[in-house]
PDB file of C-alpha atoms and ligand atoms in Angstrom:
ATOM      1  CA  MET A  29      -4.988   9.509 -12.820  1.00 90.00           C
ATOM      2  CA  LYS A  30      -2.810   8.505 -10.429  1.00 94.00           C
ATOM      3  CA  LYS A  31       0.535   6.572 -11.525  1.00 98.00           C
ATOM      4  CA  ILE A  32       1.907   3.973  -8.833  1.00 98.00           C
ATOM      5  CA  GLN A  33       5.215   4.783  -7.293  1.00 98.00           C
ATOM      6  CA  VAL A  34       7.655   2.331  -7.125  1.00 99.00           C
ATOM      7  CA  ALA A  35      10.314   2.268  -4.254  1.00 99.00           C
ATOM      8  CA  PRO A  36      12.736  -0.845  -4.603  1.00 98.00           C
ATOM      9  CA  SER A  37      14.265  -2.147  -1.186  1.00 98.00           C
ATOM     10  CA  MET A  38      18.192  -1.730  -1.120  1.00 98.00           C
ATOM     11  CA  LEU A  39      17.969  -5.426   0.799  1.00 98.00           C
ATOM     12  CA  SER A  40      17.911  -7.285  -2.438  1.00 98.00           C
ATOM     13  CA  ALA A  41      20.609  -5.142  -3.973  1.00 98.00           C
ATOM     14  CA  ASP A  42      24.180  -6.461  -4.527  1.00 97.00           C
ATOM     15  CA  PHE A  43      26.303  -5.448  -1.730  1.00 96.00           C
ATOM     16  CA  ALA A  44      29.638  -5.877  -3.335  1.00 97.00           C
ATOM     17  CA  ASN A  45      28.538  -3.319  -5.977  1.00 96.00           C
ATOM     18  CA  LEU A  46      26.023  -1.089  -4.299  1.00 97.00           C
ATOM     19  CA  ALA A  47      26.986   1.776  -6.174  1.00 97.00           C
ATOM     20  CA  LYS A  48      25.639   0.003  -9.508  1.00 98.00           C
ATOM     21  CA  ASP A  49      22.486  -0.622  -7.932  1.00 98.00           C
ATOM     22  CA  ILE A  50      21.783   2.821  -6.367  1.00 98.00           C
ATOM     23  CA  GLU A  51      22.564   4.519 -10.085  1.00 98.00           C
ATOM     24  CA  LEU A  52      20.272   1.947 -11.505  1.00 98.00           C
ATOM     25  CA  VAL A  53      17.141   3.342  -8.877  1.00 98.00           C
ATOM     26  CA  ASN A  54      18.153   6.812  -9.350  1.00 98.00           C
ATOM     27  CA  GLN A  55      17.587   6.741 -12.821  1.00 98.00           C
ATOM     28  CA  TYR A  56      14.502   4.874 -13.007  1.00 98.00           C
ATOM     29  CA  ALA A  57      12.571   4.719  -9.551  1.00 98.00           C
ATOM     30  CA  ASP A  58      10.552   7.238  -7.536  1.00 98.00           C
ATOM     31  CA  ILE A  59      12.255   6.419  -4.250  1.00 99.00           C
ATOM     32  CA  ILE A  60      14.722   4.198  -2.505  1.00 98.00           C
ATOM     33  CA  HIS A  61      13.322   1.888   0.275  1.00 99.00           C
ATOM     34  CA  LEU A  62      15.850   1.026   3.200  1.00 98.00           C
ATOM     35  CA  ASP A  63      15.300  -1.286   5.576  1.00 98.00           C
ATOM     36  CA  ILE A  64      16.756  -1.584   8.836  1.00 98.00           C
ATOM     37  CA  MET A  65      16.570  -4.822  10.852  1.00 98.00           C
ATOM     38  CA  ASP A  66      17.480  -4.888  14.398  1.00 98.00           C
ATOM     39  CA  GLY A  67      17.177  -9.012  15.438  1.00 98.00           C
ATOM     40  CA  VAL A  68      15.101  -7.593  18.091  1.00 98.00           C
ATOM     41  CA  PHE A  69      11.686  -6.575  16.453  1.00 98.00           C
ATOM     42  CA  VAL A  70      12.368  -9.083  13.379  1.00 98.00           C
ATOM     43  CA  PRO A  71      14.578 -12.122  13.469  1.00 98.00           C
ATOM     44  CA  ASN A  72      17.205 -10.648  11.082  1.00 98.00           C
ATOM     45  CA  ILE A  73      19.671  -7.716  11.090  1.00 98.00           C
ATOM     46  CA  SER A  74      20.067  -5.941   7.857  1.00 98.00           C
ATOM     47  CA  TYR A  75      22.770  -3.057   7.941  1.00 97.00           C
ATOM     48  CA  GLY A  76      23.689  -0.374   9.866  1.00 95.00           C
ATOM     49  CA  THR A  77      24.430   3.517   9.797  1.00 96.00           C
ATOM     50  CA  PRO A  78      27.738   3.178   7.605  1.00 96.00           C
ATOM     51  CA  VAL A  79      25.421   1.802   4.675  1.00 97.00           C
ATOM     52  CA  ILE A  80      22.892   3.919   5.321  1.00 98.00           C
ATOM     53  CA  GLN A  81      25.026   6.895   4.603  1.00 98.00           C
ATOM     54  CA  ALA A  82      26.732   5.491   1.788  1.00 97.00           C
ATOM     55  CA  VAL A  83      23.218   5.132  -0.147  1.00 98.00           C
ATOM     56  CA  THR A  84      22.122   8.545   1.172  1.00 98.00           C
ATOM     57  CA  ASN A  85      25.419  10.182  -0.230  1.00 98.00           C
ATOM     58  CA  ARG A  86      24.715   8.711  -3.667  1.00 98.00           C
ATOM     59  CA  ALA A  87      20.996   9.086  -3.942  1.00 98.00           C
ATOM     60  CA  THR A  88      19.647  11.748  -6.366  1.00 98.00           C
ATOM     61  CA  ILE A  89      15.857  10.803  -5.258  1.00 98.00           C
ATOM     62  CA  PRO A  90      14.027  10.962  -2.012  1.00 98.00           C
ATOM     63  CA  VAL A  91      15.176   7.681   0.303  1.00 98.00           C
ATOM     64  CA  GLU A  92      12.667   6.655   3.169  1.00 99.00           C
ATOM     65  CA  ALA A  93      13.701   4.047   6.187  1.00 98.00           C
ATOM     66  CA  HIS A  94      11.612   1.402   7.152  1.00 99.00           C
ATOM     67  CA  LEU A  95      12.527   0.842  10.704  1.00 98.00           C
ATOM     68  CA  MET A  96      11.856  -2.532  11.629  1.00 98.00           C
ATOM     69  CA  ILE A  97      13.348  -1.795  14.865  1.00 98.00           C
ATOM     70  CA  VAL A  98      12.791  -1.287  18.784  1.00 98.00           C
ATOM     71  CA  GLU A  99      13.296   2.519  20.201  1.00 98.00           C
ATOM     72  CA  PRO A 100      13.295   3.744  16.660  1.00 98.00           C
ATOM     73  CA  GLN A 101      13.387   7.053  17.850  1.00 98.00           C
ATOM     74  CA  LYS A 102      17.146   6.765  18.769  1.00 98.00           C
ATOM     75  CA  PHE A 103      17.983   7.234  15.245  1.00 98.00           C
ATOM     76  CA  PHE A 104      15.671   9.796  13.735  1.00 98.00           C
ATOM     77  CA  ARG A 105      17.487  12.935  13.833  1.00 98.00           C
ATOM     78  CA  GLU A 106      20.701  11.130  12.626  1.00 98.00           C
ATOM     79  CA  TYR A 107      18.790   9.886   9.477  1.00 98.00           C
ATOM     80  CA  ARG A 108      17.065  13.300   9.138  1.00 98.00           C
ATOM     81  CA  ASP A 109      20.372  14.824   9.002  1.00 98.00           C
ATOM     82  CA  PHE A 110      21.802  12.053   6.477  1.00 98.00           C
ATOM     83  CA  GLY A 111      18.912  13.557   4.055  1.00 98.00           C
ATOM     84  CA  ILE A 112      16.288  10.645   4.825  1.00 98.00           C
ATOM     85  CA  SER A 113      13.072  12.159   3.691  1.00 98.00           C
ATOM     86  CA  SER A 114      10.738   9.660   5.092  1.00 98.00           C
ATOM     87  CA  ILE A 115      10.544   7.378   7.949  1.00 99.00           C
ATOM     88  CA  SER A 116       8.010   4.691   8.677  1.00 99.00           C
ATOM     89  CA  VAL A 117       7.991   2.972  11.989  1.00 99.00           C
ATOM     90  CA  HIS A 118       6.021  -0.423  13.341  1.00 98.00           C
ATOM     91  CA  TYR A 119       2.602  -0.050  15.131  1.00 98.00           C
ATOM     92  CA  GLU A 120       4.068  -2.864  17.024  1.00 98.00           C
ATOM     93  CA  ALA A 121       7.109  -1.643  18.033  1.00 98.00           C
ATOM     94  CA  CYS A 122       5.773   1.385  19.270  1.00 98.00           C
ATOM     95  CA  VAL A 123       3.653   1.581  23.029  1.00 97.00           C
ATOM     96  CA  HIS A 124       3.263   5.393  22.283  1.00 98.00           C
ATOM     97  CA  LEU A 125       2.707   5.249  18.870  1.00 98.00           C
ATOM     98  CA  ASP A 126       1.165   8.968  18.564  1.00 98.00           C
ATOM     99  CA  ARG A 127       4.614  10.395  20.368  1.00 98.00           C
ATOM    100  CA  VAL A 128       7.223   8.544  17.538  1.00 98.00           C
ATOM    101  CA  VAL A 129       5.135   9.929  14.854  1.00 98.00           C
ATOM    102  CA  ASN A 130       4.727  13.740  15.726  1.00 98.00           C
ATOM    103  CA  GLN A 131       8.894  13.048  16.476  1.00 98.00           C
ATOM    104  CA  ILE A 132       9.262  12.185  13.105  1.00 99.00           C
ATOM    105  CA  LYS A 133       7.115  15.041  11.937  1.00 98.00           C
ATOM    106  CA  GLU A 134       8.740  17.587  14.041  1.00 98.00           C
ATOM    107  CA  LEU A 135      12.350  16.759  12.273  1.00 98.00           C
ATOM    108  CA  GLY A 136      10.606  17.784   8.983  1.00 98.00           C
ATOM    109  CA  MET A 137      10.193  14.285   7.511  1.00 98.00           C
ATOM    110  CA  LYS A 138       7.398  12.696   6.589  1.00 98.00           C
ATOM    111  CA  ALA A 139       5.824   9.908   9.184  1.00 99.00           C
ATOM    112  CA  GLY A 140       4.850   6.423   7.924  1.00 99.00           C
ATOM    113  CA  VAL A 141       3.100   3.821  10.196  1.00 99.00           C
ATOM    114  CA  ALA A 142       3.645   0.445   9.077  1.00 99.00           C
ATOM    115  CA  ILE A 143       1.602  -2.474   9.883  1.00 98.00           C
ATOM    116  CA  THR A 144       2.444  -6.451  10.070  1.00 98.00           C
ATOM    117  CA  PRO A 145       0.179  -8.747   8.025  1.00 98.00           C
ATOM    118  CA  HIS A 146      -1.708 -10.032  11.142  1.00 97.00           C
ATOM    119  CA  THR A 147      -2.668  -6.125  12.763  1.00 98.00           C
ATOM    120  CA  SER A 148      -6.093  -5.257  11.830  1.00 98.00           C
ATOM    121  CA  ALA A 149      -6.568  -2.379   9.347  1.00 98.00           C
ATOM    122  CA  TYR A 150      -8.818  -0.658  11.773  1.00 97.00           C
ATOM    123  CA  ASN A 151      -5.911  -0.264  14.233  1.00 98.00           C
ATOM    124  CA  ILE A 152      -4.910   2.967  12.444  1.00 98.00           C
ATOM    125  CA  GLU A 153      -8.307   4.308  12.386  1.00 97.00           C
ATOM    126  CA  HIS A 154      -7.036   7.393  14.643  1.00 98.00           C
ATOM    127  CA  ILE A 155      -3.203   7.639  13.773  1.00 98.00           C
ATOM    128  CA  VAL A 156      -3.985   8.052  10.397  1.00 98.00           C
ATOM    129  CA  THR A 157      -5.144  11.718  11.064  1.00 98.00           C
ATOM    130  CA  VAL A 158      -1.393  12.161  11.679  1.00 98.00           C
ATOM    131  CA  ALA A 159       0.431  10.027   9.817  1.00 98.00           C
ATOM    132  CA  ASP A 160       1.804  10.677   5.973  1.00 98.00           C
ATOM    133  CA  TYR A 161       1.484   6.987   4.854  1.00 99.00           C
ATOM    134  CA  ILE A 162       0.322   3.895   5.806  1.00 99.00           C
ATOM    135  CA  LEU A 163       2.953   0.969   4.977  1.00 99.00           C
ATOM    136  CA  VAL A 164       0.812  -2.173   4.926  1.00 99.00           C
ATOM    137  CA  MET A 165       3.442  -5.265   5.202  1.00 98.00           C
ATOM    138  CA  SER A 166       2.286  -7.902   2.828  1.00 98.00           C
ATOM    139  CA  VAL A 167       4.719 -10.558   4.142  1.00 98.00           C
ATOM    140  CA  ASN A 168       6.049 -11.146   7.833  1.00 98.00           C
ATOM    141  CA  PRO A 169       8.741  -8.242   8.211  1.00 98.00           C
ATOM    142  CA  GLY A 170      12.215  -9.701   8.222  1.00 98.00           C
ATOM    143  CA  TYR A 171      13.383 -11.178   4.631  1.00 98.00           C
ATOM    144  CA  SER A 172      13.262 -10.218   1.205  1.00 97.00           C
ATOM    145  CA  GLY A 173      11.995 -12.827  -1.343  1.00 98.00           C
ATOM    146  CA  GLN A 174       9.076 -13.873   0.508  1.00 98.00           C
ATOM    147  CA  LYS A 175       5.430 -14.819  -0.751  1.00 98.00           C
ATOM    148  CA  TYR A 176       3.033 -12.128  -0.818  1.00 98.00           C
ATOM    149  CA  ILE A 177      -0.068 -12.661   1.545  1.00 98.00           C
ATOM    150  CA  PRO A 178      -2.918 -13.017  -0.250  1.00 98.00           C
ATOM    151  CA  TYR A 179      -5.165 -11.631   2.671  1.00 98.00           C
ATOM    152  CA  THR A 180      -3.090  -8.627   2.095  1.00 98.00           C
ATOM    153  CA  THR A 181      -5.323  -7.081  -0.821  1.00 98.00           C
ATOM    154  CA  GLN A 182      -8.496  -7.051   1.120  1.00 98.00           C
ATOM    155  CA  LYS A 183      -6.464  -5.158   3.829  1.00 98.00           C
ATOM    156  CA  ILE A 184      -5.351  -2.704   1.654  1.00 98.00           C
ATOM    157  CA  ALA A 185      -8.874  -1.982   0.400  1.00 98.00           C
ATOM    158  CA  GLN A 186     -10.123  -1.827   4.183  1.00 98.00           C
ATOM    159  CA  VAL A 187      -6.780   1.438   4.732  1.00 98.00           C
ATOM    160  CA  LYS A 188      -8.263   2.625   1.598  1.00 98.00           C
ATOM    161  CA  SER A 189     -11.766   3.127   3.211  1.00 98.00           C
ATOM    162  CA  ILE A 190     -10.188   3.993   6.579  1.00 98.00           C
ATOM    163  CA  ILE A 191      -8.143   7.036   5.044  1.00 98.00           C
ATOM    164  CA  GLU A 192     -10.468   8.221   2.858  1.00 98.00           C
ATOM    165  CA  LYS A 193     -12.756   8.956   5.899  1.00 98.00           C
ATOM    166  CA  ASN A 194     -10.297  10.300   8.057  1.00 98.00           C
ATOM    167  CA  ASN A 195      -7.415  11.920   6.137  1.00 98.00           C
ATOM    168  CA  PRO A 196      -7.499  11.623   2.515  1.00 97.00           C
ATOM    169  CA  ASN A 197      -4.119  13.038   2.289  1.00 97.00           C
ATOM    170  CA  CYS A 198      -2.449  10.416   3.827  1.00 98.00           C
ATOM    171  CA  LEU A 199      -0.837   7.592   1.251  1.00 98.00           C
ATOM    172  CA  ILE A 200      -0.565   3.790   1.321  1.00 98.00           C
ATOM    173  CA  GLU A 201       2.184   1.836   0.478  1.00 99.00           C
ATOM    174  CA  VAL A 202       2.411  -1.773   0.289  1.00 99.00           C
ATOM    175  CA  ASP A 203       5.637  -3.828   1.143  1.00 99.00           C
ATOM    176  CA  GLY A 204       6.507  -7.515   0.755  1.00 98.00           C
ATOM    177  CA  GLY A 205       6.556  -9.873  -2.420  1.00 98.00           C
ATOM    178  CA  VAL A 206       5.268  -7.248  -4.469  1.00 98.00           C
ATOM    179  CA  GLY A 207       6.065  -8.085  -8.376  1.00 98.00           C
ATOM    180  CA  LEU A 208       4.470  -8.186 -11.937  1.00 98.00           C
ATOM    181  CA  SER A 209       1.954 -11.108 -10.996  1.00 98.00           C
ATOM    182  CA  ASN A 210       0.011  -9.064  -8.409  1.00 98.00           C
ATOM    183  CA  ILE A 211       0.894  -5.369  -9.057  1.00 98.00           C
ATOM    184  CA  ASN A 212      -2.394  -5.045 -10.268  1.00 98.00           C
ATOM    185  CA  GLU A 213      -4.736  -6.053  -7.845  1.00 98.00           C
ATOM    186  CA  ILE A 214      -2.527  -4.013  -5.508  1.00 98.00           C
ATOM    187  CA  ALA A 215      -2.852  -0.981  -7.544  1.00 98.00           C
ATOM    188  CA  GLN A 216      -6.541  -1.334  -7.666  1.00 98.00           C
ATOM    189  CA  ALA A 217      -6.859  -2.064  -3.964  1.00 98.00           C
ATOM    190  CA  GLY A 218      -5.825   1.116  -3.532  1.00 98.00           C
ATOM    191  CA  ALA A 219      -1.920   1.573  -3.143  1.00 98.00           C
ATOM    192  CA  ASP A 220       0.090   4.872  -3.930  1.00 98.00           C
ATOM    193  CA  VAL A 221       3.385   3.114  -3.568  1.00 99.00           C
ATOM    194  CA  VAL A 222       5.159  -0.062  -3.822  1.00 99.00           C
ATOM    195  CA  VAL A 223       8.195  -1.549  -2.591  1.00 99.00           C
ATOM    196  CA  ALA A 224       9.974  -4.026  -4.525  1.00 98.00           C
ATOM    197  CA  GLY A 225      13.079  -6.075  -3.643  1.00 98.00           C
ATOM    198  CA  ASN A 226      13.534  -9.472  -5.440  1.00 98.00           C
ATOM    199  CA  ALA A 227      11.320  -8.431  -8.319  1.00 98.00           C
ATOM    200  CA  VAL A 228      13.482  -5.454  -9.223  1.00 98.00           C
ATOM    201  CA  PHE A 229      16.865  -6.857  -7.942  1.00 98.00           C
ATOM    202  CA  GLY A 230      16.334 -10.889  -9.220  1.00 98.00           C
ATOM    203  CA  ALA A 231      15.327  -9.797 -12.552  1.00 98.00           C
ATOM    204  CA  GLU A 232      17.461  -9.987 -15.754  1.00 98.00           C
ATOM    205  CA  ASN A 233      16.387  -6.537 -16.618  1.00 98.00           C
ATOM    206  CA  PRO A 234      15.294  -4.441 -13.592  1.00 98.00           C
ATOM    207  CA  ALA A 235      14.728  -1.049 -15.510  1.00 98.00           C
ATOM    208  CA  ASP A 236      12.300  -2.775 -17.560  1.00 98.00           C
ATOM    209  CA  VAL A 237      10.517  -4.150 -14.159  1.00 98.00           C
ATOM    210  CA  ILE A 238      10.328  -0.881 -12.477  1.00 98.00           C
ATOM    211  CA  ARG A 239       8.693   0.703 -15.423  1.00 98.00           C
ATOM    212  CA  LYS A 240       6.007  -1.966 -15.397  1.00 98.00           C
ATOM    213  CA  LEU A 241       5.342  -1.605 -11.591  1.00 98.00           C
ATOM    214  CA  GLN A 242       4.891   1.902 -12.364  1.00 98.00           C
ATOM    215  CA  VAL A 243       0.965   1.429 -13.542  1.00 98.00           C
ATOM    216  CA  THR A 244      -1.295   3.982 -14.246  1.00 97.00           C
ATOM    217  CA  LEU A 245      -4.433   3.849 -12.784  1.00 92.00           C
TER     218      LEU A 245
HETATM  219  C1  DX5 B 545      10.830  -7.292   4.743  1.00 93.31           C
HETATM  220  C2  DX5 B 545      11.083  -5.787   3.893  1.00 93.31           C
HETATM  221  C3  DX5 B 545      10.611  -5.488   2.367  1.00 93.31           C
HETATM  222  C4  DX5 B 545      11.471  -6.325   1.621  1.00 93.31           C
HETATM  223  C5  DX5 B 545      10.929  -6.563   0.071  1.00 93.31           C
HETATM  224  O1  DX5 B 545      10.975  -7.216   5.927  1.00 93.31           O
HETATM  225  O2  DX5 B 545      10.262  -4.783   4.553  1.00 93.31           O
HETATM  226  O3  DX5 B 545      10.932  -4.112   2.234  1.00 93.31           O
HETATM  227  O4  DX5 B 545      12.808  -6.702   1.881  1.00 93.31           O
HETATM  228  O5  DX5 B 545      11.657  -7.356  -0.559  1.00 93.31           O
HETATM  229  P1  DX5 B 545      10.607  -8.308  -1.595  1.00 93.31           P
HETATM  230  O6  DX5 B 545       9.702  -7.546  -2.816  1.00 93.31           O
HETATM  231  O7  DX5 B 545      11.624  -9.210  -2.141  1.00 93.31           O
HETATM  232  O8  DX5 B 545       9.690  -9.272  -0.540  1.00 93.31           O
HETATM  233 ZN1   ZN B 546      10.174  -2.755   3.889  1.00 93.31          ZN
END
């Protein structure tokens, strides 16, 4: 039996009252998801070092960083020192992805490889043998509150079969447009962890949504 882990994305949190939302996530969720954007790899800028550190200082559950930036390796050591336990980098942003993934692991963190919607699942066939998780983006990275792209479900299943063949320890994380209406198909397709921004922080009862997303299979 497996239970889906839920990683609320702080991009949808109330930045004027961040402490309150961190406490909520600490209490009910499994992982804190930080979306780091540089306005170069993606058309948006999210937040930088002071905000990241403010979150890690208050977090009592693991914090993961999703780096939607070019040259992500510049920040690995700093984020590790803040207490971040997992970092995902984009397949599309790293020319020497194998080297970058190994740099994360050498610093003692878990390494994830994120793929945008247009990237074929088959591109992860080799990197999956060194990665700890594959982050399948189900929206085009850059913004929270977007609609789930339906063909992602088939891609999750393809990633799952590649993982089973090449490195069964590698997990699948799904990020973008995840909510109560599609959690079952995402879980069935092979997700282990789901990221949810708008579905959690836009809800009247975020704790209840987190609980409902933590489906058991
Ligand atoms: C998009 C980010 C996601 C996003 C999730 O670029 O990587 O983590 O904020 O937000 P929702 O769940 O609202 O799509
Ligand atoms: Zn993300």
